[in-house]
Amino acid sequence: MHDLVEDLVVPAGAPEAAATVLRTARELLRQSYYCYEFSTIAVMHSLIAVEIVLRDRRTDDGTTAAYQVHALPLPQAPRCR
């Protein structure tokens, strides 16, 4: 299991709060080999990290409903050859 999660790295520039949550999710995923329920908790932690990053990237004052906020531009992923 260690080999599977060692490539899961925290992206550079991620907010520290999100980075901490992602590291916790990675360790929970690693331990899910021994306790299956940890995999579900790891997924929930990764979703919390996504929420932290989205909240950090909001450009309004936080009073606009989430469904009314314009879509944030996503970085371009490298293309497979």
PDB file of N, CA and C in Angstrom:
ATOM      1  N   MET A   1       0.826  -1.193   0.000  1.00  0.00           N
ATOM      2  CA  MET A   1       0.000   0.000   0.000  1.00  0.00           C
ATOM      3  C   MET A   1       0.867   1.253   0.000  1.00  0.00           C
ATOM      4  N   HIS A   2       2.020   1.166   0.631  1.00  0.00           N
ATOM      5  CA  HIS A   2       2.917   2.320   0.671  1.00  0.00           C
ATOM      6  C   HIS A   2       3.296   2.757  -0.741  1.00  0.00           C
ATOM      7  N   ASP A   3       3.555   1.804  -1.616  1.00  0.00           N
ATOM      8  CA  ASP A   3       3.928   2.128  -2.992  1.00  0.00           C
ATOM      9  C   ASP A   3       2.805   2.835  -3.734  1.00  0.00           C
ATOM     10  N   LEU A   4       1.562   2.507  -3.411  1.00  0.00           N
ATOM     11  CA  LEU A   4       0.427   3.123  -4.100  1.00  0.00           C
ATOM     12  C   LEU A   4       0.221   4.578  -3.715  1.00  0.00           C
ATOM     13  N   VAL A   5       0.503   4.928  -2.468  1.00  0.00           N
ATOM     14  CA  VAL A   5       0.207   6.295  -2.019  1.00  0.00           C
ATOM     15  C   VAL A   5       1.425   7.216  -2.032  1.00  0.00           C
ATOM     16  N   GLU A   6       2.617   6.688  -2.289  1.00  0.00           N
ATOM     17  CA  GLU A   6       3.790   7.551  -2.253  1.00  0.00           C
ATOM     18  C   GLU A   6       3.783   8.583  -3.376  1.00  0.00           C
ATOM     19  N   ASP A   7       3.058   8.305  -4.469  1.00  0.00           N
ATOM     20  CA  ASP A   7       2.968   9.271  -5.563  1.00  0.00           C
ATOM     21  C   ASP A   7       1.908  10.341  -5.328  1.00  0.00           C
ATOM     22  N   LEU A   8       1.118  10.191  -4.277  1.00  0.00           N
ATOM     23  CA  LEU A   8       0.103  11.198  -3.954  1.00  0.00           C
ATOM     24  C   LEU A   8       0.777  12.329  -3.187  1.00  0.00           C
ATOM     25  N   VAL A   9       1.116  13.379  -3.894  1.00  0.00           N
ATOM     26  CA  VAL A   9       1.824  14.499  -3.282  1.00  0.00           C
ATOM     27  C   VAL A   9       0.903  15.706  -3.220  1.00  0.00           C
ATOM     28  N   VAL A  10       1.153  16.558  -2.244  1.00  0.00           N
ATOM     29  CA  VAL A  10       0.390  17.795  -2.093  1.00  0.00           C
ATOM     30  C   VAL A  10       0.908  18.789  -3.123  1.00  0.00           C
ATOM     31  N   PRO A  11       0.027  19.373  -3.931  1.00  0.00           N
ATOM     32  CA  PRO A  11       0.473  20.320  -4.957  1.00  0.00           C
ATOM     33  C   PRO A  11       1.140  21.550  -4.348  1.00  0.00           C
ATOM     34  N   ALA A  12       2.150  22.033  -5.017  1.00  0.00           N
ATOM     35  CA  ALA A  12       2.810  23.263  -4.570  1.00  0.00           C
ATOM     36  C   ALA A  12       1.818  24.417  -4.664  1.00  0.00           C
ATOM     37  N   GLY A  13       1.857  25.295  -3.696  1.00  0.00           N
ATOM     38  CA  GLY A  13       0.967  26.444  -3.699  1.00  0.00           C
ATOM     39  C   GLY A  13      -0.381  26.193  -3.047  1.00  0.00           C
ATOM     40  N   ALA A  14      -0.614  24.974  -2.581  1.00  0.00           N
ATOM     41  CA  ALA A  14      -1.873  24.694  -1.893  1.00  0.00           C
ATOM     42  C   ALA A  14      -1.872  25.391  -0.538  1.00  0.00           C
ATOM     43  N   PRO A  15      -3.029  25.906  -0.107  1.00  0.00           N
ATOM     44  CA  PRO A  15      -3.082  26.516   1.219  1.00  0.00           C
ATOM     45  C   PRO A  15      -2.649  25.505   2.290  1.00  0.00           C
ATOM     46  N   GLU A  16      -2.011  25.993   3.332  1.00  0.00           N
ATOM     47  CA  GLU A  16      -1.482  25.093   4.367  1.00  0.00           C
ATOM     48  C   GLU A  16      -2.584  24.244   4.999  1.00  0.00           C
ATOM     49  N   ALA A  17      -3.761  24.823   5.193  1.00  0.00           N
ATOM     50  CA  ALA A  17      -4.871  24.051   5.780  1.00  0.00           C
ATOM     51  C   ALA A  17      -5.236  22.880   4.872  1.00  0.00           C
ATOM     52  N   ALA A  18      -5.311  23.120   3.574  1.00  0.00           N
ATOM     53  CA  ALA A  18      -5.640  22.050   2.625  1.00  0.00           C
ATOM     54  C   ALA A  18      -4.518  21.023   2.570  1.00  0.00           C
ATOM     55  N   ALA A  19      -3.277  21.476   2.618  1.00  0.00           N
ATOM     56  CA  ALA A  19      -2.139  20.563   2.577  1.00  0.00           C
ATOM     57  C   ALA A  19      -2.158  19.618   3.775  1.00  0.00           C
ATOM     58  N   THR A  20      -2.475  20.154   4.927  1.00  0.00           N
ATOM     59  CA  THR A  20      -2.542  19.324   6.138  1.00  0.00           C
ATOM     60  C   THR A  20      -3.636  18.272   6.010  1.00  0.00           C
ATOM     61  N   VAL A  21      -4.803  18.688   5.513  1.00  0.00           N
ATOM     62  CA  VAL A  21      -5.914  17.751   5.347  1.00  0.00           C
ATOM     63  C   VAL A  21      -5.565  16.690   4.309  1.00  0.00           C
ATOM     64  N   LEU A  22      -4.896  17.084   3.226  1.00  0.00           N
ATOM     65  CA  LEU A  22      -4.511  16.103   2.208  1.00  0.00           C
ATOM     66  C   LEU A  22      -3.481  15.104   2.731  1.00  0.00           C
ATOM     67  N   ARG A  23      -2.548  15.573   3.552  1.00  0.00           N
ATOM     68  CA  ARG A  23      -1.572  14.638   4.145  1.00  0.00           C
ATOM     69  C   ARG A  23      -2.284  13.626   5.050  1.00  0.00           C
ATOM     70  N   THR A  24      -3.258  14.112   5.805  1.00  0.00           N
ATOM     71  CA  THR A  24      -4.037  13.211   6.664  1.00  0.00           C
ATOM     72  C   THR A  24      -4.797  12.196   5.823  1.00  0.00           C
ATOM     73  N   ALA A  25      -5.398  12.660   4.716  1.00  0.00           N
ATOM     74  CA  ALA A  25      -6.131  11.753   3.834  1.00  0.00           C
ATOM     75  C   ALA A  25      -5.198  10.690   3.255  1.00  0.00           C
ATOM     76  N   ARG A  26      -3.986  11.100   2.885  1.00  0.00           N
ATOM     77  CA  ARG A  26      -3.015  10.144   2.340  1.00  0.00           C
ATOM     78  C   ARG A  26      -2.662   9.075   3.378  1.00  0.00           C
ATOM     79  N   GLU A  27      -2.451   9.504   4.621  1.00  0.00           N
ATOM     80  CA  GLU A  27      -2.108   8.526   5.662  1.00  0.00           C
ATOM     81  C   GLU A  27      -3.281   7.610   5.978  1.00  0.00           C
ATOM     82  N   LEU A  28      -4.497   8.161   5.957  1.00  0.00           N
ATOM     83  CA  LEU A  28      -5.675   7.311   6.167  1.00  0.00           C
ATOM     84  C   LEU A  28      -5.799   6.281   5.048  1.00  0.00           C
ATOM     85  N   LEU A  29      -5.525   6.709   3.828  1.00  0.00           N
ATOM     86  CA  LEU A  29      -5.574   5.764   2.712  1.00  0.00           C
ATOM     87  C   LEU A  29      -4.522   4.676   2.873  1.00  0.00           C
ATOM     88  N   ARG A  30      -3.354   5.057   3.326  1.00  0.00           N
ATOM     89  CA  ARG A  30      -2.289   4.078   3.567  1.00  0.00           C
ATOM     90  C   ARG A  30      -2.732   3.059   4.633  1.00  0.00           C
ATOM     91  N   GLN A  31      -3.358   3.534   5.678  1.00  0.00           N
ATOM     92  CA  GLN A  31      -3.792   2.650   6.758  1.00  0.00           C
ATOM     93  C   GLN A  31      -5.054   1.854   6.418  1.00  0.00           C
ATOM     94  N   SER A  32      -5.721   2.237   5.323  1.00  0.00           N
ATOM     95  CA  SER A  32      -6.930   1.501   4.943  1.00  0.00           C
ATOM     96  C   SER A  32      -6.626   0.064   4.526  1.00  0.00           C
ATOM     97  N   TYR A  33      -5.369  -0.220   4.281  1.00  0.00           N
ATOM     98  CA  TYR A  33      -4.975  -1.604   4.015  1.00  0.00           C
ATOM     99  C   TYR A  33      -5.309  -2.486   5.221  1.00  0.00           C
ATOM    100  N   TYR A  34      -5.201  -1.918   6.403  1.00  0.00           N
ATOM    101  CA  TYR A  34      -5.452  -2.656   7.642  1.00  0.00           C
ATOM    102  C   TYR A  34      -6.872  -2.470   8.149  1.00  0.00           C
ATOM    103  N   CYS A  35      -7.465  -1.331   7.833  1.00  0.00           N
ATOM    104  CA  CYS A  35      -8.830  -1.034   8.293  1.00  0.00           C
ATOM    105  C   CYS A  35      -9.590  -0.400   7.136  1.00  0.00           C
ATOM    106  N   TYR A  36     -10.440  -1.167   6.485  1.00  0.00           N
ATOM    107  CA  TYR A  36     -11.116  -0.729   5.263  1.00  0.00           C
ATOM    108  C   TYR A  36     -11.886   0.577   5.448  1.00  0.00           C
ATOM    109  N   GLU A  37     -12.476   0.788   6.618  1.00  0.00           N
ATOM    110  CA  GLU A  37     -13.284   1.982   6.854  1.00  0.00           C
ATOM    111  C   GLU A  37     -12.481   3.273   6.713  1.00  0.00           C
ATOM    112  N   PHE A  38     -11.169   3.192   6.873  1.00  0.00           N
ATOM    113  CA  PHE A  38     -10.331   4.387   6.722  1.00  0.00           C
ATOM    114  C   PHE A  38     -10.375   4.932   5.300  1.00  0.00           C
ATOM    115  N   SER A  39     -10.663   4.075   4.314  1.00  0.00           N
ATOM    116  CA  SER A  39     -10.716   4.556   2.932  1.00  0.00           C
ATOM    117  C   SER A  39     -11.868   5.543   2.751  1.00  0.00           C
ATOM    118  N   THR A  40     -12.993   5.285   3.368  1.00  0.00           N
ATOM    119  CA  THR A  40     -14.126   6.210   3.298  1.00  0.00           C
ATOM    120  C   THR A  40     -13.786   7.527   3.971  1.00  0.00           C
ATOM    121  N   ILE A  41     -13.139   7.449   5.108  1.00  0.00           N
ATOM    122  CA  ILE A  41     -12.749   8.664   5.833  1.00  0.00           C
ATOM    123  C   ILE A  41     -11.719   9.449   5.028  1.00  0.00           C
ATOM    124  N   ALA A  42     -10.819   8.748   4.330  1.00  0.00           N
ATOM    125  CA  ALA A  42      -9.817   9.414   3.492  1.00  0.00           C
ATOM    126  C   ALA A  42     -10.483  10.193   2.372  1.00  0.00           C
ATOM    127  N   VAL A  43     -11.510   9.626   1.766  1.00  0.00           N
ATOM    128  CA  VAL A  43     -12.239  10.327   0.703  1.00  0.00           C
ATOM    129  C   VAL A  43     -12.910  11.570   1.265  1.00  0.00           C
ATOM    130  N   MET A  44     -13.527  11.457   2.424  1.00  0.00           N
ATOM    131  CA  MET A  44     -14.177  12.623   3.035  1.00  0.00           C
ATOM    132  C   MET A  44     -13.150  13.716   3.346  1.00  0.00           C
ATOM    133  N   HIS A  45     -11.991  13.339   3.821  1.00  0.00           N
ATOM    134  CA  HIS A  45     -10.941  14.329   4.103  1.00  0.00           C
ATOM    135  C   HIS A  45     -10.483  15.016   2.818  1.00  0.00           C
ATOM    136  N   SER A  46     -10.365  14.268   1.739  1.00  0.00           N
ATOM    137  CA  SER A  46      -9.941  14.898   0.487  1.00  0.00           C
ATOM    138  C   SER A  46     -10.995  15.879  -0.007  1.00  0.00           C
ATOM    139  N   LEU A  47     -12.270  15.586   0.212  1.00  0.00           N
ATOM    140  CA  LEU A  47     -13.329  16.532  -0.165  1.00  0.00           C
ATOM    141  C   LEU A  47     -13.275  17.797   0.690  1.00  0.00           C
ATOM    142  N   ILE A  48     -12.906  17.658   1.945  1.00  0.00           N
ATOM    143  CA  ILE A  48     -12.736  18.833   2.807  1.00  0.00           C
ATOM    144  C   ILE A  48     -11.613  19.707   2.260  1.00  0.00           C
ATOM    145  N   ALA A  49     -10.544  19.078   1.781  1.00  0.00           N
ATOM    146  CA  ALA A  49      -9.434  19.845   1.204  1.00  0.00           C
ATOM    147  C   ALA A  49      -9.889  20.601  -0.037  1.00  0.00           C
ATOM    148  N   VAL A  50     -10.714  19.977  -0.862  1.00  0.00           N
ATOM    149  CA  VAL A  50     -11.249  20.662  -2.046  1.00  0.00           C
ATOM    150  C   VAL A  50     -12.071  21.873  -1.617  1.00  0.00           C
ATOM    151  N   GLU A  51     -12.884  21.713  -0.588  1.00  0.00           N
ATOM    152  CA  GLU A  51     -13.688  22.828  -0.086  1.00  0.00           C
ATOM    153  C   GLU A  51     -12.795  23.975   0.403  1.00  0.00           C
ATOM    154  N   ILE A  52     -11.723  23.644   1.090  1.00  0.00           N
ATOM    155  CA  ILE A  52     -10.805  24.677   1.592  1.00  0.00           C
ATOM    156  C   ILE A  52     -10.196  25.453   0.427  1.00  0.00           C
ATOM    157  N   VAL A  53      -9.765  24.737  -0.608  1.00  0.00           N
ATOM    158  CA  VAL A  53      -9.138  25.395  -1.758  1.00  0.00           C
ATOM    159  C   VAL A  53     -10.152  26.263  -2.496  1.00  0.00           C
ATOM    160  N   LEU A  54     -11.352  25.749  -2.689  1.00  0.00           N
ATOM    161  CA  LEU A  54     -12.372  26.551  -3.373  1.00  0.00           C
ATOM    162  C   LEU A  54     -12.720  27.806  -2.574  1.00  0.00           C
ATOM    163  N   ARG A  55     -12.826  27.671  -1.270  1.00  0.00           N
ATOM    164  CA  ARG A  55     -13.116  28.838  -0.433  1.00  0.00           C
ATOM    165  C   ARG A  55     -11.974  29.843  -0.509  1.00  0.00           C
ATOM    166  N   ASP A  56     -10.751  29.347  -0.574  1.00  0.00           N
ATOM    167  CA  ASP A  56      -9.583  30.225  -0.664  1.00  0.00           C
ATOM    168  C   ASP A  56      -9.546  30.978  -1.992  1.00  0.00           C
ATOM    169  N   ARG A  57     -10.058  30.366  -3.052  1.00  0.00           N
ATOM    170  CA  ARG A  57     -10.010  30.973  -4.382  1.00  0.00           C
ATOM    171  C   ARG A  57     -11.192  31.875  -4.683  1.00  0.00           C
ATOM    172  N   ARG A  58     -12.165  31.952  -3.796  1.00  0.00           N
ATOM    173  CA  ARG A  58     -13.321  32.825  -4.037  1.00  0.00           C
ATOM    174  C   ARG A  58     -12.869  34.267  -4.125  1.00  0.00           C
ATOM    175  N   THR A  59     -13.462  34.990  -5.068  1.00  0.00           N
ATOM    176  CA  THR A  59     -13.077  36.385  -5.264  1.00  0.00           C
ATOM    177  C   THR A  59     -14.091  37.348  -4.678  1.00  0.00           C
ATOM    178  N   ASP A  60     -15.253  36.849  -4.264  1.00  0.00           N
ATOM    179  CA  ASP A  60     -16.246  37.746  -3.681  1.00  0.00           C
ATOM    180  C   ASP A  60     -16.019  37.854  -2.179  1.00  0.00           C
ATOM    181  N   ASP A  61     -16.907  38.534  -1.495  1.00  0.00           N
ATOM    182  CA  ASP A  61     -16.732  38.748  -0.057  1.00  0.00           C
ATOM    183  C   ASP A  61     -17.277  37.598   0.790  1.00  0.00           C
ATOM    184  N   GLY A  62     -17.716  36.527   0.156  1.00  0.00           N
ATOM    185  CA  GLY A  62     -18.202  35.362   0.887  1.00  0.00           C
ATOM    186  C   GLY A  62     -19.688  35.379   1.151  1.00  0.00           C
ATOM    187  N   THR A  63     -20.382  36.420   0.694  1.00  0.00           N
ATOM    188  CA  THR A  63     -21.817  36.508   0.945  1.00  0.00           C
ATOM    189  C   THR A  63     -22.650  35.961  -0.202  1.00  0.00           C
ATOM    190  N   THR A  64     -22.037  35.732  -1.349  1.00  0.00           N
ATOM    191  CA  THR A  64     -22.745  35.187  -2.501  1.00  0.00           C
ATOM    192  C   THR A  64     -22.912  33.683  -2.328  1.00  0.00           C
ATOM    193  N   ALA A  65     -24.097  33.181  -2.678  1.00  0.00           N
ATOM    194  CA  ALA A  65     -24.332  31.740  -2.591  1.00  0.00           C
ATOM    195  C   ALA A  65     -23.381  31.011  -3.532  1.00  0.00           C
ATOM    196  N   ALA A  66     -22.970  29.826  -3.142  1.00  0.00           N
ATOM    197  CA  ALA A  66     -21.969  29.083  -3.909  1.00  0.00           C
ATOM    198  C   ALA A  66     -22.425  28.819  -5.338  1.00  0.00           C
ATOM    199  N   TYR A  67     -23.711  28.561  -5.547  1.00  0.00           N
ATOM    200  CA  TYR A  67     -24.163  28.269  -6.903  1.00  0.00           C
ATOM    201  C   TYR A  67     -24.177  29.503  -7.795  1.00  0.00           C
ATOM    202  N   GLN A  68     -24.051  30.697  -7.206  1.00  0.00           N
ATOM    203  CA  GLN A  68     -24.041  31.925  -7.988  1.00  0.00           C
ATOM    204  C   GLN A  68     -22.635  32.393  -8.334  1.00  0.00           C
ATOM    205  N   VAL A  69     -21.630  31.797  -7.737  1.00  0.00           N
ATOM    206  CA  VAL A  69     -20.248  32.171  -8.009  1.00  0.00           C
ATOM    207  C   VAL A  69     -19.858  31.615  -9.369  1.00  0.00           C
ATOM    208  N   HIS A  70     -19.208  32.429 -10.186  1.00  0.00           N
ATOM    209  CA  HIS A  70     -18.782  31.975 -11.514  1.00  0.00           C
ATOM    210  C   HIS A  70     -17.770  30.853 -11.366  1.00  0.00           C
ATOM    211  N   ALA A  71     -17.752  29.999 -12.356  1.00  0.00           N
ATOM    212  CA  ALA A  71     -16.818  28.868 -12.334  1.00  0.00           C
ATOM    213  C   ALA A  71     -15.383  29.391 -12.317  1.00  0.00           C
ATOM    214  N   LEU A  72     -14.578  28.788 -11.481  1.00  0.00           N
ATOM    215  CA  LEU A  72     -13.177  29.174 -11.384  1.00  0.00           C
ATOM    216  C   LEU A  72     -12.390  28.514 -12.509  1.00  0.00           C
ATOM    217  N   PRO A  73     -11.447  29.225 -13.110  1.00  0.00           N
ATOM    218  CA  PRO A  73     -10.639  28.592 -14.154  1.00  0.00           C
ATOM    219  C   PRO A  73      -9.754  27.510 -13.551  1.00  0.00           C
ATOM    220  N   LEU A  74      -9.700  26.387 -14.207  1.00  0.00           N
ATOM    221  CA  LEU A  74      -8.872  25.286 -13.729  1.00  0.00           C
ATOM    222  C   LEU A  74      -7.552  25.284 -14.487  1.00  0.00           C
ATOM    223  N   PRO A  75      -6.476  24.919 -13.803  1.00  0.00           N
ATOM    224  CA  PRO A  75      -5.186  24.850 -14.502  1.00  0.00           C
ATOM    225  C   PRO A  75      -5.234  23.749 -15.560  1.00  0.00           C
ATOM    226  N   GLN A  76      -4.518  23.944 -16.623  1.00  0.00           N
ATOM    227  CA  GLN A  76      -4.480  22.955 -17.692  1.00  0.00           C
ATOM    228  C   GLN A  76      -3.654  21.756 -17.266  1.00  0.00           C
ATOM    229  N   ALA A  77      -4.232  20.587 -17.405  1.00  0.00           N
ATOM    230  CA  ALA A  77      -3.508  19.358 -17.092  1.00  0.00           C
ATOM    231  C   ALA A  77      -2.622  18.979 -18.264  1.00  0.00           C
ATOM    232  N   PRO A  78      -1.457  18.417 -17.988  1.00  0.00           N
ATOM    233  CA  PRO A  78      -0.596  17.981 -19.102  1.00  0.00           C
ATOM    234  C   PRO A  78      -1.291  16.880 -19.902  1.00  0.00           C
ATOM    235  N   ARG A  79      -1.127  16.922 -21.183  1.00  0.00           N
ATOM    236  CA  ARG A  79      -1.766  15.928 -22.044  1.00  0.00           C
ATOM    237  C   ARG A  79      -0.888  14.687 -22.141  1.00  0.00           C
ATOM    238  N   CYS A  80      -1.548  13.544 -22.175  1.00  0.00           N
ATOM    239  CA  CYS A  80      -0.831  12.275 -22.368  1.00  0.00           C
ATOM    240  C   CYS A  80      -0.480  12.129 -23.841  1.00  0.00           C
ATOM    241  N   ARG A  81       0.658  11.553 -24.092  1.00  0.00           N
ATOM    242  CA  ARG A  81       1.074  11.346 -25.484  1.00  0.00           C
ATOM    243  C   ARG A  81       0.903   9.926 -25.890  1.00  0.00           C
TER     244      ARG A  81
END
